[in-house]
Amino acid sequence: MQRGPTCIYLGAALGAYGFGGGHPFGRDRMEAFRRRAAQKGLEDRVRVCTPVSADRDLLERFHVPEYVERVRTLSERGGGFLDLGDTPAEPGIFEAGSTVVGSAVDGAERLLRGDCAAVFLPIGGLHHARRDRASGFCVFNDCGVVIETLKRDHGLERIAYVDIDAHHGDGVFYELEADPAVWIADIHQDGRTLFPGTGGAEERGKGEAEGTKLNLPQPPGADERDFHAAWEEVEAHLDRARPEFIILQCGADSLAGDPLANLAFSPATHARAAARLQERAAGCRGGLLALGGGGYNRENLAEAWTAVVAALADPV
């Protein structure tokens, strides 16, 4: 299939996802990335796509209806939290979260049609949200909705989800732990030292999905050499997976200097991951959907995400 250019999603509706009052996941994160991308001339080398909102049916492919309604109600009312204290129920968060999901699914559909060679969504990868609850700044799990859509609408049977965010992607991992269609590889800071406290190396999937999941916890301070060693295991896992579609959650909180984590990766790790996965995706039915994920040092996220986009826009 002849594929189009690398596509990125930018727009006020997508950038609206975040929280005020000095919250680490502020609504300035997308703009920090956009400014750096413009400085590096990246917007001239990609196609910029308009964010898309998800309807209730789409949200409920992963989330239970009662939870979706609870978010809508609390968002409309405003005030309080959607979880135990990390994820505020601010006015408009339902609409903003729906835009993250809708844009991620729209990106996946573009890849399947061949409209894009790769897609990057800076505000996305909300990997902590569970089917019935919010967690860790994540209201709706766009990763999970994309995966369920790929299976339901397109009949995909081998989907790879690779996560290099500092925090374990527990919302994706545990909700799909017994699903043999989903192959997960997650490099993260050891859960004994960081939220959400999960992702042990012994967890490899359940039932028919045994062996389709790979957790690679790293000690605090793990650096480039540690990443490269772990990445070799990711590559071997993907060799076994032979995926039809690849999702990359490329959280920038795994870079040195993030205020909420203790890893010491660099933008080069993110560029390498994106480039290697894009090589694999060239032979897939779908392609590579990259989601920004975490990252709470604005300089870090700008550098990591522009490194990802550069690797996708100019493949070797």
CSV table of C-alpha atoms in Angstrom, one decimal:
chain,number,residue,atom,x,y,z
A,1,MET,CA,0.0,0.0,0.0
A,2,GLN,CA,1.3,3.5,-0.9
A,3,ARG,CA,1.1,5.6,2.2
A,4,GLY,CA,0.9,9.3,2.7
A,5,PRO,CA,3.0,11.6,4.9
A,6,THR,CA,3.5,11.6,8.7
A,7,CYS,CA,0.5,13.2,10.3
A,8,ILE,CA,0.3,15.1,13.6
A,9,TYR,CA,-2.8,16.3,15.4
A,10,LEU,CA,-2.8,19.9,16.7
A,11,GLY,CA,-5.6,22.2,17.8
A,12,ALA,CA,-7.1,24.0,20.7
A,13,ALA,CA,-9.6,21.2,21.4
A,14,LEU,CA,-6.8,18.7,21.9
A,15,GLY,CA,-4.6,21.1,23.9
A,16,ALA,CA,-7.6,21.7,26.2
A,17,TYR,CA,-7.0,18.3,27.9
A,18,GLY,CA,-5.2,19.1,31.2
A,19,PHE,CA,-5.8,20.7,34.5
A,20,GLY,CA,-5.3,24.1,36.1
A,21,GLY,CA,-4.0,25.3,39.4
A,22,GLY,CA,-0.4,24.3,38.9
A,23,HIS,CA,-1.3,20.7,38.1
A,24,PRO,CA,1.7,18.8,36.5
A,25,PHE,CA,-0.6,17.9,33.5
A,26,GLY,CA,-1.3,21.5,32.6
A,27,ARG,CA,-3.0,22.7,29.5
A,28,ASP,CA,0.3,24.2,28.2
A,29,ARG,CA,1.9,20.9,27.3
A,30,MET,CA,0.7,20.7,23.6
A,31,GLU,CA,1.8,24.3,23.0
A,32,ALA,CA,5.3,23.6,24.4
A,33,PHE,CA,5.6,20.8,21.8
A,34,ARG,CA,4.1,22.9,19.0
A,35,ARG,CA,6.5,25.8,19.6
A,36,ARG,CA,9.6,23.5,19.5
A,37,ALA,CA,8.3,21.7,16.4
A,38,ALA,CA,7.9,25.1,14.7
A,39,GLN,CA,11.4,26.1,15.7
A,40,LYS,CA,12.7,22.9,14.1
A,41,GLY,CA,10.7,23.3,10.9
A,42,LEU,CA,8.8,20.1,11.6
A,43,GLU,CA,5.4,21.4,10.7
A,44,ASP,CA,6.6,21.9,7.1
A,45,ARG,CA,7.5,18.2,6.9
A,46,VAL,CA,4.3,16.7,8.2
A,47,ARG,CA,0.5,17.0,7.6
A,48,VAL,CA,-1.3,18.7,10.5
A,49,CYS,CA,-4.7,17.2,11.2
A,50,THR,CA,-7.6,18.7,13.0
A,51,PRO,CA,-8.6,17.0,16.3
A,52,VAL,CA,-11.8,14.9,16.3
A,53,SER,CA,-14.2,14.3,19.1
A,54,ALA,CA,-15.4,10.8,20.1
A,55,ASP,CA,-19.1,10.1,20.7
A,56,ARG,CA,-20.5,8.0,23.5
A,57,ASP,CA,-20.5,4.8,21.4
A,58,LEU,CA,-16.8,5.1,20.8
A,59,LEU,CA,-15.9,5.8,24.4
A,60,GLU,CA,-17.9,2.8,25.5
A,61,ARG,CA,-15.9,0.4,23.3
A,62,PHE,CA,-13.5,0.4,26.2
A,63,HIS,CA,-15.2,2.1,29.1
A,64,VAL,CA,-18.4,1.0,30.9
A,65,PRO,CA,-21.4,3.3,30.2
A,66,GLU,CA,-21.8,4.1,34.0
A,67,TYR,CA,-18.3,5.5,34.1
A,68,VAL,CA,-18.7,7.6,30.9
A,69,GLU,CA,-21.9,9.1,32.3
A,70,ARG,CA,-20.2,9.8,35.7
A,71,VAL,CA,-17.4,11.8,33.9
A,72,ARG,CA,-20.0,13.7,31.8
A,73,THR,CA,-22.0,14.6,34.9
A,74,LEU,CA,-19.0,15.7,37.0
A,75,SER,CA,-17.4,17.6,34.2
A,76,GLU,CA,-20.6,19.5,33.7
A,77,ARG,CA,-20.9,20.3,37.4
A,78,GLY,CA,-17.2,20.9,38.0
A,79,GLY,CA,-15.3,20.4,41.2
A,80,GLY,CA,-13.9,17.5,43.1
A,81,PHE,CA,-11.9,14.6,41.6
A,82,LEU,CA,-12.6,11.6,39.3
A,83,ASP,CA,-10.2,9.5,41.3
A,84,LEU,CA,-8.6,9.7,44.8
A,85,GLY,CA,-7.0,13.0,44.1
A,86,ASP,CA,-4.8,13.0,41.0
A,87,THR,CA,-7.4,13.7,38.3
A,88,PRO,CA,-9.7,16.7,38.9
A,89,ALA,CA,-13.3,16.8,37.6
A,90,GLU,CA,-12.8,20.2,36.0
A,91,PRO,CA,-15.4,21.8,33.7
A,92,GLY,CA,-15.0,20.6,30.1
A,93,ILE,CA,-12.8,17.6,30.9
A,94,PHE,CA,-15.4,15.3,29.4
A,95,GLU,CA,-15.2,17.1,26.1
A,96,ALA,CA,-11.4,17.4,26.2
A,97,GLY,CA,-11.0,13.7,27.1
A,98,SER,CA,-13.4,12.8,24.3
A,99,THR,CA,-11.2,14.7,21.8
A,100,VAL,CA,-8.1,12.8,22.9
A,101,VAL,CA,-10.0,9.5,22.2
A,102,GLY,CA,-11.6,10.7,18.9
A,103,SER,CA,-8.3,12.0,17.5
A,104,ALA,CA,-6.4,8.8,18.4
A,105,VAL,CA,-9.1,6.7,16.7
A,106,ASP,CA,-9.1,9.0,13.7
A,107,GLY,CA,-5.4,8.7,13.4
A,108,ALA,CA,-5.6,4.9,13.5
A,109,GLU,CA,-8.3,5.0,10.7
A,110,ARG,CA,-6.1,7.2,8.6
A,111,LEU,CA,-3.2,4.7,9.0
A,112,LEU,CA,-5.4,1.8,7.9
A,113,ARG,CA,-6.6,3.8,4.8
A,114,GLY,CA,-3.0,4.6,3.9
A,115,ASP,CA,-3.6,8.4,4.3
A,116,CYS,CA,-0.6,8.6,6.7
A,117,ALA,CA,2.7,6.7,7.0
A,118,ALA,CA,2.7,7.4,10.7
A,119,VAL,CA,0.7,9.5,13.2
A,120,PHE,CA,1.7,11.4,16.3
A,121,LEU,CA,-0.7,12.7,18.9
A,122,PRO,CA,1.0,14.9,21.5
A,123,ILE,CA,-1.8,14.8,24.0
A,124,GLY,CA,-2.7,11.1,24.1
A,125,GLY,CA,-1.5,7.9,25.6
A,126,LEU,CA,-3.7,8.2,28.7
A,127,HIS,CA,-2.7,4.7,29.8
A,128,HIS,CA,-3.8,4.7,33.4
A,129,ALA,CA,-7.5,5.0,32.9
A,130,ARG,CA,-9.4,1.8,33.6
A,131,ARG,CA,-12.7,0.6,32.1
A,132,ASP,CA,-14.6,1.9,35.1
A,133,ARG,CA,-12.5,4.6,36.6
A,134,ALA,CA,-10.0,7.5,36.1
A,135,SER,CA,-6.4,7.2,37.4
A,136,GLY,CA,-3.2,9.2,37.3
A,137,PHE,CA,-4.3,12.2,35.3
A,138,CYS,CA,-6.1,9.9,32.8
A,139,VAL,CA,-9.8,10.3,32.2
A,140,PHE,CA,-10.5,8.1,29.1
A,141,ASN,CA,-8.0,5.5,27.9
A,142,ASP,CA,-7.5,6.4,24.2
A,143,CYS,CA,-5.0,3.5,23.8
A,144,GLY,CA,-7.7,1.0,24.9
A,145,VAL,CA,-10.4,2.5,22.7
A,146,VAL,CA,-8.1,2.3,19.7
A,147,ILE,CA,-7.3,-1.3,20.4
A,148,GLU,CA,-10.9,-2.3,20.8
A,149,THR,CA,-11.8,-0.4,17.6
A,150,LEU,CA,-9.0,-2.2,15.6
A,151,LYS,CA,-10.4,-5.5,16.7
A,152,ARG,CA,-14.1,-4.7,16.4
A,153,ASP,CA,-14.2,-2.7,13.2
A,154,HIS,CA,-11.2,-4.0,11.3
A,155,GLY,CA,-10.8,-7.6,12.6
A,156,LEU,CA,-7.1,-7.2,13.6
A,157,GLU,CA,-5.8,-10.1,15.6
A,158,ARG,CA,-2.2,-9.1,16.4
A,159,ILE,CA,-1.8,-5.6,17.8
A,160,ALA,CA,1.4,-4.4,19.4
A,161,TYR,CA,1.4,-1.8,22.2
A,162,VAL,CA,4.8,-0.5,23.2
A,163,ASP,CA,5.1,1.8,26.2
A,164,ILE,CA,8.3,3.7,27.2
A,165,ASP,CA,6.6,6.1,29.6
A,166,ALA,CA,8.3,6.1,33.1
A,167,HIS,CA,5.0,4.9,34.6
A,168,HIS,CA,3.7,1.4,33.9
A,169,GLY,CA,0.7,1.5,31.6
A,170,ASP,CA,-1.5,-0.4,34.0
A,171,GLY,CA,-4.8,0.6,32.4
A,172,VAL,CA,-3.8,-1.0,29.2
A,173,PHE,CA,-2.0,-3.9,30.7
A,174,TYR,CA,-4.5,-5.2,33.2
A,175,GLU,CA,-7.6,-4.5,31.2
A,176,LEU,CA,-6.1,-6.5,28.3
A,177,GLU,CA,-4.0,-8.9,30.3
A,178,ALA,CA,-6.0,-12.0,29.1
A,179,ASP,CA,-6.4,-10.8,25.5
A,180,PRO,CA,-4.2,-12.8,23.1
A,181,ALA,CA,-4.7,-10.3,20.3
A,182,VAL,CA,-2.7,-7.6,22.2
A,183,TRP,CA,1.0,-7.9,22.6
A,184,ILE,CA,2.4,-5.5,25.1
A,185,ALA,CA,6.0,-4.4,25.8
A,186,ASP,CA,6.4,-1.9,28.6
A,187,ILE,CA,9.7,-0.3,29.7
A,188,HIS,CA,9.0,1.6,32.9
A,189,GLN,CA,10.5,2.6,36.3
A,190,ASP,CA,10.2,-0.2,38.8
A,191,GLY,CA,6.7,-0.1,40.3
A,192,ARG,CA,8.2,-0.6,43.8
A,193,THR,CA,9.6,3.0,43.4
A,194,LEU,CA,6.9,4.8,41.4
A,195,PHE,CA,3.2,5.1,40.7
A,196,PRO,CA,1.2,3.0,40.0
A,197,GLY,CA,3.2,0.4,41.8
A,198,THR,CA,2.7,-2.3,39.1
A,199,GLY,CA,4.3,-4.0,36.2
A,200,GLY,CA,6.5,-6.8,37.6
A,201,ALA,CA,8.6,-8.7,35.2
A,202,GLU,CA,6.9,-12.0,36.2
A,203,GLU,CA,3.6,-10.7,34.7
A,204,ARG,CA,3.4,-12.2,31.2
A,205,GLY,CA,-0.3,-12.4,30.5
A,206,LYS,CA,-3.0,-14.7,31.6
A,207,GLY,CA,-4.7,-17.7,30.1
A,208,GLU,CA,-4.5,-17.8,26.3
A,209,ALA,CA,-2.5,-14.6,26.4
A,210,GLU,CA,0.3,-16.1,28.5
A,211,GLY,CA,3.6,-14.8,26.9
A,212,THR,CA,2.0,-12.0,24.9
A,213,LYS,CA,2.9,-9.4,27.6
A,214,LEU,CA,6.4,-8.1,28.5
A,215,ASN,CA,7.2,-5.9,31.5
A,216,LEU,CA,10.7,-4.5,31.7
A,217,PRO,CA,10.9,-2.6,35.0
A,218,GLN,CA,14.0,-0.3,35.4
A,219,PRO,CA,15.7,0.8,38.6
A,220,PRO,CA,15.7,4.6,39.4
A,221,GLY,CA,18.5,6.2,37.5
A,222,ALA,CA,18.4,3.8,34.6
A,223,ASP,CA,20.1,5.4,31.6
A,224,GLU,CA,20.6,5.0,27.8
A,225,ARG,CA,22.6,1.7,28.2
A,226,ASP,CA,19.8,0.2,30.3
A,227,PHE,CA,17.2,1.3,27.7
A,228,HIS,CA,19.1,-0.3,24.8
A,229,ALA,CA,19.4,-3.5,26.7
A,230,ALA,CA,15.7,-3.5,27.4
A,231,TRP,CA,14.9,-2.5,23.8
A,232,GLU,CA,16.6,-5.7,22.5
A,233,GLU,CA,14.0,-7.7,24.5
A,234,VAL,CA,11.3,-5.5,23.0
A,235,GLU,CA,12.5,-6.3,19.5
A,236,ALA,CA,12.6,-10.0,20.2
A,237,HIS,CA,9.0,-9.8,21.6
A,238,LEU,CA,7.8,-8.0,18.5
A,239,ASP,CA,9.5,-10.7,16.3
A,240,ARG,CA,7.2,-13.2,18.0
A,241,ALA,CA,4.2,-10.9,17.8
A,242,ARG,CA,4.3,-10.2,14.0
A,243,PRO,CA,1.9,-7.3,14.6
A,244,GLU,CA,-0.6,-5.9,12.1
A,245,PHE,CA,-0.6,-2.5,13.8
A,246,ILE,CA,1.7,-0.8,16.3
A,247,ILE,CA,0.9,1.7,19.0
A,248,LEU,CA,3.8,3.6,20.8
A,249,GLN,CA,3.2,5.4,24.0
A,250,CYS,CA,6.3,7.6,24.2
A,251,GLY,CA,5.9,9.4,27.5
A,252,ALA,CA,8.7,12.0,28.0
A,253,ASP,CA,8.7,11.5,31.8
A,254,SER,CA,11.4,8.8,31.4
A,255,LEU,CA,13.9,11.5,30.5
A,256,ALA,CA,16.4,12.8,33.0
A,257,GLY,CA,15.0,15.7,35.1
A,258,ASP,CA,11.3,14.9,35.1
A,259,PRO,CA,9.8,16.1,38.4
A,260,LEU,CA,7.6,13.0,38.8
A,261,ALA,CA,10.0,10.1,37.9
A,262,ASN,CA,13.6,9.1,38.3
A,263,LEU,CA,14.8,7.6,35.0
A,264,ALA,CA,17.7,9.1,32.9
A,265,PHE,CA,16.8,8.5,29.3
A,266,SER,CA,17.3,11.1,26.6
A,267,PRO,CA,15.4,12.2,23.5
A,268,ALA,CA,17.6,9.8,21.6
A,269,THR,CA,15.9,6.9,23.2
A,270,HIS,CA,12.5,8.1,22.0
A,271,ALA,CA,13.9,8.8,18.5
A,272,ARG,CA,15.3,5.3,18.4
A,273,ALA,CA,12.1,3.6,19.5
A,274,ALA,CA,10.0,5.6,17.0
A,275,ALA,CA,12.5,4.8,14.1
A,276,ARG,CA,12.7,1.1,14.9
A,277,LEU,CA,8.9,0.7,15.2
A,278,GLN,CA,8.3,2.7,12.0
A,279,GLU,CA,10.6,0.3,10.2
A,280,ARG,CA,8.4,-2.6,11.4
A,281,ALA,CA,5.2,-0.7,10.7
A,282,ALA,CA,6.1,-0.3,7.1
A,283,GLY,CA,5.3,-4.0,6.7
A,284,CYS,CA,2.1,-3.9,8.7
A,285,ARG,CA,-1.5,-3.7,7.5
A,286,GLY,CA,-1.9,-0.6,9.6
A,287,GLY,CA,1.1,1.4,10.6
A,288,LEU,CA,2.5,3.3,13.7
A,289,LEU,CA,0.3,5.4,16.0
A,290,ALA,CA,2.6,7.3,18.4
A,291,LEU,CA,0.9,8.9,21.5
A,292,GLY,CA,2.7,11.5,23.6
A,293,GLY,CA,1.9,10.2,27.1
A,294,GLY,CA,3.4,11.7,30.2
A,295,GLY,CA,6.2,14.2,30.7
A,296,TYR,CA,6.1,17.1,33.1
A,297,ASN,CA,9.3,19.0,32.3
A,298,ARG,CA,8.2,21.1,29.4
A,299,GLU,CA,11.7,21.3,27.9
A,300,ASN,CA,12.0,17.5,28.0
A,301,LEU,CA,8.6,16.8,26.4
A,302,ALA,CA,9.3,19.3,23.7
A,303,GLU,CA,12.7,17.7,22.9
A,304,ALA,CA,11.5,14.1,23.2
A,305,TRP,CA,8.3,14.5,21.1
A,306,THR,CA,10.1,16.5,18.3
A,307,ALA,CA,12.7,13.8,18.2
A,308,VAL,CA,9.9,11.3,17.7
A,309,VAL,CA,8.3,13.3,14.9
A,310,ALA,CA,11.6,13.9,13.2
A,311,ALA,CA,12.3,10.2,13.2
A,312,LEU,CA,8.9,9.5,11.7
A,313,ALA,CA,9.0,12.3,9.2
A,314,ASP,CA,12.4,11.4,7.9
A,315,PRO,CA,12.7,7.6,8.1
A,316,VAL,CA,16.1,6.1,7.3
